Structure formats: structure tokens, C-alpha cells
PDB file of C-alpha atoms in Angstrom:
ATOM      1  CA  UNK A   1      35.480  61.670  33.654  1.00  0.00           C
ATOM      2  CA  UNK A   2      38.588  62.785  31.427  1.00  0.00           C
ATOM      3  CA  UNK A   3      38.361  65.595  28.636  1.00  0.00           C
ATOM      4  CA  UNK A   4      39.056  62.278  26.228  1.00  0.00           C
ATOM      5  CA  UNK A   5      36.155  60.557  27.518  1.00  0.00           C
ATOM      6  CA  UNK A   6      33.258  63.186  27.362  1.00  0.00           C
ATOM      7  CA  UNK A   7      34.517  64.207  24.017  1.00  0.00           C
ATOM      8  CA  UNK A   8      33.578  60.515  22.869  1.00  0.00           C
ATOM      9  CA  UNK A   9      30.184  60.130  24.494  1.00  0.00           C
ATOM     10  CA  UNK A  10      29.399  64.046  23.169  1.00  0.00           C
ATOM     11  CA  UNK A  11      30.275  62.100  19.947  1.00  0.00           C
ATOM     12  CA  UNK A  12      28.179  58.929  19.773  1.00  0.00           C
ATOM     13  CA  UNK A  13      25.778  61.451  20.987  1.00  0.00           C
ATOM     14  CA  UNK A  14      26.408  63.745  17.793  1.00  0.00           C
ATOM     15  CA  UNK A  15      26.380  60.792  15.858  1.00  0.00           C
ATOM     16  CA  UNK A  16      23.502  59.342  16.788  1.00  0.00           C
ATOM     17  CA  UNK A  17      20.951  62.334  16.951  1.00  0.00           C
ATOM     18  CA  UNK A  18      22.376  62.937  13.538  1.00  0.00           C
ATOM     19  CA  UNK A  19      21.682  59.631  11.985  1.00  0.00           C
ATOM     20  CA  UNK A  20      18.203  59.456  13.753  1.00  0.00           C
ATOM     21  CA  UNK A  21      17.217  63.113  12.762  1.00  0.00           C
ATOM     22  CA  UNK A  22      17.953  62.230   9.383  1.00  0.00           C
ATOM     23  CA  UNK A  23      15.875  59.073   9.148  1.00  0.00           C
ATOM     24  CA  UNK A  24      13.190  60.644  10.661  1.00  0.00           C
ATOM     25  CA  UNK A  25      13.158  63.448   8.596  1.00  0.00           C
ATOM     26  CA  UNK A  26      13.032  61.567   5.234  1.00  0.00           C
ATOM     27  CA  UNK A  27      10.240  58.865   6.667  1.00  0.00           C
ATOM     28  CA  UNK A  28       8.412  61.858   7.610  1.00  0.00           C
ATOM     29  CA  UNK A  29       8.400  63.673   4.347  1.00  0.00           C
ATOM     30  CA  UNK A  30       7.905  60.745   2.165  1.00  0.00           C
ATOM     31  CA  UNK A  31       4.793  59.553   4.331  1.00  0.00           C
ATOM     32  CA  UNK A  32       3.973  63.601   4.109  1.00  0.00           C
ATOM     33  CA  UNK A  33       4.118  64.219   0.116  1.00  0.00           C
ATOM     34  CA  UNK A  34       4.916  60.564  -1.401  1.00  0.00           C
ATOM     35  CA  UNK A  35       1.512  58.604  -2.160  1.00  0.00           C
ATOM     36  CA  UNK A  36       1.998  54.862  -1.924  1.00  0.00           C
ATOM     37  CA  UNK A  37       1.398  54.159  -5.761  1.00  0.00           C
ATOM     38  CA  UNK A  38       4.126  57.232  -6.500  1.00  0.00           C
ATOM     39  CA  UNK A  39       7.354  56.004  -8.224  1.00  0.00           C
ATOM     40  CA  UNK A  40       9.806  58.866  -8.763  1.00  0.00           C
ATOM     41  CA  UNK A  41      12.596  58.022 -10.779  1.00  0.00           C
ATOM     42  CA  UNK A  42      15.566  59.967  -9.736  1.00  0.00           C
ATOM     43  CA  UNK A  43      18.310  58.200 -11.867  1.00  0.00           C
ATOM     44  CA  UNK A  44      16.550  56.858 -14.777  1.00  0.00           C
ATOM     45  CA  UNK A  45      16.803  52.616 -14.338  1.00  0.00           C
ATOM     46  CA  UNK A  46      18.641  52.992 -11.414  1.00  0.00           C
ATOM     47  CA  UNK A  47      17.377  54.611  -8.292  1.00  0.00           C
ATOM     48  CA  UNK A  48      13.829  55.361  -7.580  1.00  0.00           C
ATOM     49  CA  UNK A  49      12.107  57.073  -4.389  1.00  0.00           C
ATOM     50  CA  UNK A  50       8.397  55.589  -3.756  1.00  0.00           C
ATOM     51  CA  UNK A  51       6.506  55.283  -0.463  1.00  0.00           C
ATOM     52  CA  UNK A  52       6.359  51.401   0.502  1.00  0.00           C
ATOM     53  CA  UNK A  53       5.367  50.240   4.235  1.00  0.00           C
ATOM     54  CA  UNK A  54       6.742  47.190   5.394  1.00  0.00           C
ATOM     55  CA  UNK A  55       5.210  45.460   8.827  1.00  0.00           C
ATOM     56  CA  UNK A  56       7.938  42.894   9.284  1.00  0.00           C
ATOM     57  CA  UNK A  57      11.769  43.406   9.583  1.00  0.00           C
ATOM     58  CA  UNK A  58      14.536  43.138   6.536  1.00  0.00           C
ATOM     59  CA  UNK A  59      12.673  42.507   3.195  1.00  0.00           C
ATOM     60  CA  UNK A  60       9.196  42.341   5.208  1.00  0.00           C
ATOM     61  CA  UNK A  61      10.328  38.944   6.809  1.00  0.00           C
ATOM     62  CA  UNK A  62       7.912  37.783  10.390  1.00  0.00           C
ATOM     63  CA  UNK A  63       5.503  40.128   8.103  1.00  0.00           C
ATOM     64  CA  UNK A  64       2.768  36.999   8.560  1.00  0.00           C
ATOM     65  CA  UNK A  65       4.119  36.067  12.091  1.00  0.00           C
ATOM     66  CA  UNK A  66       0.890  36.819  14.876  1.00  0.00           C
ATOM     67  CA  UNK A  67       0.948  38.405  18.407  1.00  0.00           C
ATOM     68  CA  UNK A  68       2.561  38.063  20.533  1.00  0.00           C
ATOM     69  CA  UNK A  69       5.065  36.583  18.549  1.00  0.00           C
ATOM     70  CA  UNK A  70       5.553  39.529  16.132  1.00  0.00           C
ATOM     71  CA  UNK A  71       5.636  41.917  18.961  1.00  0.00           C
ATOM     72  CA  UNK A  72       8.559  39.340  20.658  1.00  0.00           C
ATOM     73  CA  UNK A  73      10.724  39.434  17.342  1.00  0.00           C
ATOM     74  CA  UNK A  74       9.931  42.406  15.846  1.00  0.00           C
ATOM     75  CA  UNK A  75       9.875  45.216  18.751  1.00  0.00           C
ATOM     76  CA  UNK A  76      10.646  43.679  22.420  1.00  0.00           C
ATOM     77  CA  UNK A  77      13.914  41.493  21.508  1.00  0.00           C
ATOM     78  CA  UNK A  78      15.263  44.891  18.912  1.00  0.00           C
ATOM     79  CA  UNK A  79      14.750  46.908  21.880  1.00  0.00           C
ATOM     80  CA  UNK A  80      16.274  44.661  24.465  1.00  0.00           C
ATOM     81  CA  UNK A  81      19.248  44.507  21.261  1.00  0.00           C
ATOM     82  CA  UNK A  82      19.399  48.129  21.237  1.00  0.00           C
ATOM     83  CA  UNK A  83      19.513  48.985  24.800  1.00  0.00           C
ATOM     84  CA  UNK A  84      22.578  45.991  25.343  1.00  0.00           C
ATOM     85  CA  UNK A  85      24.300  48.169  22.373  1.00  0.00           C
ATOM     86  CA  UNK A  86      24.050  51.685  23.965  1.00  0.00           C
ATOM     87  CA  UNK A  87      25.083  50.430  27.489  1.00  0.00           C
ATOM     88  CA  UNK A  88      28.370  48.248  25.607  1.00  0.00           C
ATOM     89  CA  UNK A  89      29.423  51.386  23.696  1.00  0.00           C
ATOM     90  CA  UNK A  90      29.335  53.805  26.522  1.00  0.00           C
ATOM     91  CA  UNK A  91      30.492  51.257  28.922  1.00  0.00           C
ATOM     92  CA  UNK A  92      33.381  50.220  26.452  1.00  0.00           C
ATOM     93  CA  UNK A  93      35.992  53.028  25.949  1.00  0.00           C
ATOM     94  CA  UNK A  94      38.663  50.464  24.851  1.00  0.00           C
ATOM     95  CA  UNK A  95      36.992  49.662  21.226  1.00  0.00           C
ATOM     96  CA  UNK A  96      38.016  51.258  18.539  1.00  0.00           C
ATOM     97  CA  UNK A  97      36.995  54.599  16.719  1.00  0.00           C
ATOM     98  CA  UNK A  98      35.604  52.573  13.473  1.00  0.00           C
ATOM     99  CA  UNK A  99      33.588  49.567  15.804  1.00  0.00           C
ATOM    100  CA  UNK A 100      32.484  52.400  18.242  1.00  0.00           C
ATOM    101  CA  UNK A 101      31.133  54.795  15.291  1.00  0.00           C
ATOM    102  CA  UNK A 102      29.734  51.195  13.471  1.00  0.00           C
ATOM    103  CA  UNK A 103      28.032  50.197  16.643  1.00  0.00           C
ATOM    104  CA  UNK A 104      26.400  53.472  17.034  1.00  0.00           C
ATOM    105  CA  UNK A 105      25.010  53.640  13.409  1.00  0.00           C
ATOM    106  CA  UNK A 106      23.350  50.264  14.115  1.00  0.00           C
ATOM    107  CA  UNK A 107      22.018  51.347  17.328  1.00  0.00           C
ATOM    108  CA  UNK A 108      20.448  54.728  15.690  1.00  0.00           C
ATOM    109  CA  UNK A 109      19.276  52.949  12.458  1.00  0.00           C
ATOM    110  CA  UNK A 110      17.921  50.002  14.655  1.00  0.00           C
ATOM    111  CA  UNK A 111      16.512  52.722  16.786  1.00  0.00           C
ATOM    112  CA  UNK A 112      15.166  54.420  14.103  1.00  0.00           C
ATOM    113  CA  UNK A 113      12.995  51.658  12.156  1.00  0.00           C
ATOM    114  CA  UNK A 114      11.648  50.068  15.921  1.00  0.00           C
ATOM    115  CA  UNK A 115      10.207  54.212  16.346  1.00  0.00           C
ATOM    116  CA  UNK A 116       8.239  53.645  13.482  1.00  0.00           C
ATOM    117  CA  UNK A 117       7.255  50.032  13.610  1.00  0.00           C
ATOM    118  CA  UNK A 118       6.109  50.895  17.912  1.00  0.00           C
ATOM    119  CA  UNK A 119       3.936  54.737  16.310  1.00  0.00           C
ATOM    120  CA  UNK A 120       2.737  53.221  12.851  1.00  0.00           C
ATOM    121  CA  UNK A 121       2.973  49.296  13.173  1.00  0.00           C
ATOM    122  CA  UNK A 122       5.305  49.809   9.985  1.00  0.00           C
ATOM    123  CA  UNK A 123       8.514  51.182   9.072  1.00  0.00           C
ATOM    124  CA  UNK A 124       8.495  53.527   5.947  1.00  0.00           C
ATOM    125  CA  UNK A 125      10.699  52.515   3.609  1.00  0.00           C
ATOM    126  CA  UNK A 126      11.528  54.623   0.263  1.00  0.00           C
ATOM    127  CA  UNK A 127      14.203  53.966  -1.832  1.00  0.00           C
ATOM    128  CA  UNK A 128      15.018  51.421  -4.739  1.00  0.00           C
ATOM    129  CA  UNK A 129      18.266  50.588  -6.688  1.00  0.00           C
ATOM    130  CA  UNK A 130      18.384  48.755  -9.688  1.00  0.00           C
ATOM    131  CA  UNK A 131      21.699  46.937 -10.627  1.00  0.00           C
ATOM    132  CA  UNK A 132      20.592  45.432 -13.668  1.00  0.00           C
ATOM    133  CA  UNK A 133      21.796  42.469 -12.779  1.00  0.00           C
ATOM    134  CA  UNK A 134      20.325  42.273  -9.391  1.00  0.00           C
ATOM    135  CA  UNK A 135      18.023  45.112  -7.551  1.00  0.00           C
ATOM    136  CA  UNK A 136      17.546  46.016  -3.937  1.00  0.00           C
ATOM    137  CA  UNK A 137      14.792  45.566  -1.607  1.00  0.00           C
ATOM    138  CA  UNK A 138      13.108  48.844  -0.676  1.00  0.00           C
ATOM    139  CA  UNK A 139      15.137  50.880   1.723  1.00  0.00           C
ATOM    140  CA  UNK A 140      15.473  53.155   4.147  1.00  0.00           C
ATOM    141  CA  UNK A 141      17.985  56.153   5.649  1.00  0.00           C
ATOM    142  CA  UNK A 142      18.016  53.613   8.548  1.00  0.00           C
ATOM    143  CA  UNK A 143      18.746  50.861   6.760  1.00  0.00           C
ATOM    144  CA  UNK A 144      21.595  52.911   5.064  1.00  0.00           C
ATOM    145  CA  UNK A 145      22.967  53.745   8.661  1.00  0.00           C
ATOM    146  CA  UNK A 146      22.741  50.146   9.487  1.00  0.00           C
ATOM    147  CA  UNK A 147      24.641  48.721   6.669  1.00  0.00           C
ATOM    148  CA  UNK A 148      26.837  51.558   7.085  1.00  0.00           C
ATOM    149  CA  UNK A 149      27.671  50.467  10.511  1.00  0.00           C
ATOM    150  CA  UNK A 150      28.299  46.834   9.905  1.00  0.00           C
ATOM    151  CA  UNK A 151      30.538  47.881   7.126  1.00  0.00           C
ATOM    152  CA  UNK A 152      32.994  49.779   9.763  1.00  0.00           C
ATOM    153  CA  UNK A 153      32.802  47.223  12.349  1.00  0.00           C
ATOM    154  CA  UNK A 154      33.886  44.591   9.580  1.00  0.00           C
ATOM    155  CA  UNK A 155      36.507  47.062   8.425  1.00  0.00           C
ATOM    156  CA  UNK A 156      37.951  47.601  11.555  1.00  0.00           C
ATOM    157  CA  UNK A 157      37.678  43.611  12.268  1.00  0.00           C
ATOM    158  CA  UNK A 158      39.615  43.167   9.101  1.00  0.00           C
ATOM    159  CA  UNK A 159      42.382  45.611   9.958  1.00  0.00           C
ATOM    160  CA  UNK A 160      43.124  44.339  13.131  1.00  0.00           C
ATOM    161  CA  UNK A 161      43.561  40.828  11.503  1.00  0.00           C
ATOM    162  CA  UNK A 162      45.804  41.931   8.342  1.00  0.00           C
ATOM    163  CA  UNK A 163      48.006  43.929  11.388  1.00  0.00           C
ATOM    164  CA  UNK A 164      48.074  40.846  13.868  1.00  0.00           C
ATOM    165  CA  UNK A 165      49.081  38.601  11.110  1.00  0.00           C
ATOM    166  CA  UNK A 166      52.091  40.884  10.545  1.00  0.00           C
ATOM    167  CA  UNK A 167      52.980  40.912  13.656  1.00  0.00           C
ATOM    168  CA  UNK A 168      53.375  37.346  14.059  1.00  0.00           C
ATOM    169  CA  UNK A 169      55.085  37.281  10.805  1.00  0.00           C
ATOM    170  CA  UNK A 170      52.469  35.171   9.180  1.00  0.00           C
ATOM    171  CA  UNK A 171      51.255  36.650   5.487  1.00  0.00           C
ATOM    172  CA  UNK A 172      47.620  37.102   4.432  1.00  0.00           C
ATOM    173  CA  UNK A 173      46.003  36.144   1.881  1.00  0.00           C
ATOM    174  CA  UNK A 174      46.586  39.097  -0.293  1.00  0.00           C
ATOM    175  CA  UNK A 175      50.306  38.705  -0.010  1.00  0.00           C
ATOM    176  CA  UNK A 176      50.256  35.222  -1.076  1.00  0.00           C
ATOM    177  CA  UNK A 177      48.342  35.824  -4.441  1.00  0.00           C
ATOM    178  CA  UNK A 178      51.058  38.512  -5.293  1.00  0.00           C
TER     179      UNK A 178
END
């Protein structure tokens, strides 16, 4: 393997231990020193840390599915999702730097919520926004690393577009409402 290519797997490495040890750092304190019924507001009618545990997946949805159904949606197919993830990334070189660092903040996010839904049977979320117009579910550093991700792999998506449509000559959107 080239210089170029270990320096991009010590890299998703980097990136993923870093996003992990940070999730698991903050679920592990809050479960630690935040009681369930706590609600500390941080940025008065905005964001608030508090302890909530949710047994399903995004906004507690399958929270009322039974075995071995939950276990099938909420931990086996994840992990299965994961695992296809790590192997694409590594296996990939040719994606970009954006889709490459946005797949691997899925991966350690995704990672991170199935390690506490497979040791506690729920993931620990703990933090709240409040938009005044609309509000967030509760949250986690996992979630963050999730959305995070998405956002670059969408960014990158998007750039490749705007630059392929130049190339052909053919304007976007944003040129034709100037």
C-alpha cells in the first residue's frame, strides 16, 4: 500500500475513534451525574442537557415493536449497515474526501448508538434545542456525527452536480434565478 493510501485509512481511523470517544464519553457522564428528571438549561429557551433513554431508533420509533423483530430492525440489520459501510469506505479509495469523511461519521455515530442499545437496551440521549418555532427531538453526540455526515455526503453530491452541469454547459438552477 502507497504512503497516500495508509495516510487515509490512519484517517478514517482518527476520525472515527474520535467521533466514537466523544459519544461515549458524553453518554457516559450524563448516565454518570445527570438524573433522568434533571433539565439543565444551558442557553436559557434554547438548548437544554437532560438524561432521556430511548429503546427504539430516531425519535424512539420500533420503540413498541417485540422480539425478534426489534432485535432484526433495531441491532442485527444497523450492524449488518455498519459493517457494509466500513468495508465500502476502506475498499473505495476513489470517493471523495467530503463522502469518505461523511460516510465515516455515519458509520461511528451509527456505531456509537447500536453500543449502547446491544450494553443497555437503550441509547442515552441528552440534548434539546428549542427553535421557537419548532424544537428538536432529544439528541445525541452520535446523532450530531450522523447528521453531520449526511450533510457532507449531500454537499459533496451537490458539488459534483453544480460542476458537471458546467461542464456540459447546461446552467443550474441558481444561475437561472439571477
Amino acid at each position: 500500500m502507497n504512503k497516500k493510501g495508509i495516510l487515509r485509512i490512519l484517517g478514517i481511523v482518527l476520525v472515527l475513534v474520535l467521533s466514537i470517544g466523544l459519544d461515549r464519553v458524553t453518554k457516559i457522564y450524563v448516565r454518570e451525574h445527570i438524573h433522568i428528571s434533571d433539565n439543565i438549561f444551558v442557553i436559557k429557551n434554547f438548548f437544554t442537557i437532560l438524561h432521556a433513554e430511548n429503546t427504539g431508533a430516531f425519535l424512539s420509533l420500533g420503540d413498541s415493536l417485540q422480539n425478534p423483530w426489534k432485535f432484526i430492525l433495531l441491532s442485527l440489520l444497523p450492524l449488518l449497515a455498519l459493517a457494509f459501510g466500513v468495508f465500502y469506505v476502506m475498499l473505495k479509495p476513489s470517493i471523495g474526501k467530503l463522502t469518505t469523511t461523511g460516510i465515516v461519521l455515519v458509520i461511528a455515530g451509527g456505531a456509537g448508538n447500536l453500543y449502547d442499545r446491544m450494553l443497555y437496551g437503550s441509547v442515552t440521549d441528552f440534548m434539546h434545542m428549542n427553535f421557537g418555532i419548532f424544537q428538536t427531538g432529544v439528541f445525541n453526540v452520535a446523532d450530531v456525527s450522523i447528521m453531520i455526515g449526511m450533510g457532507l455526503i449531500l454537499l459533496e453530491s451537490w458539488q459534483k452536480d453544480r460542476k458537471a452541469k458546467k461542464e456540459q454547459g447546461t446552467p443550474d438552477t441558481e444561475t437561472l434565478a439571477a
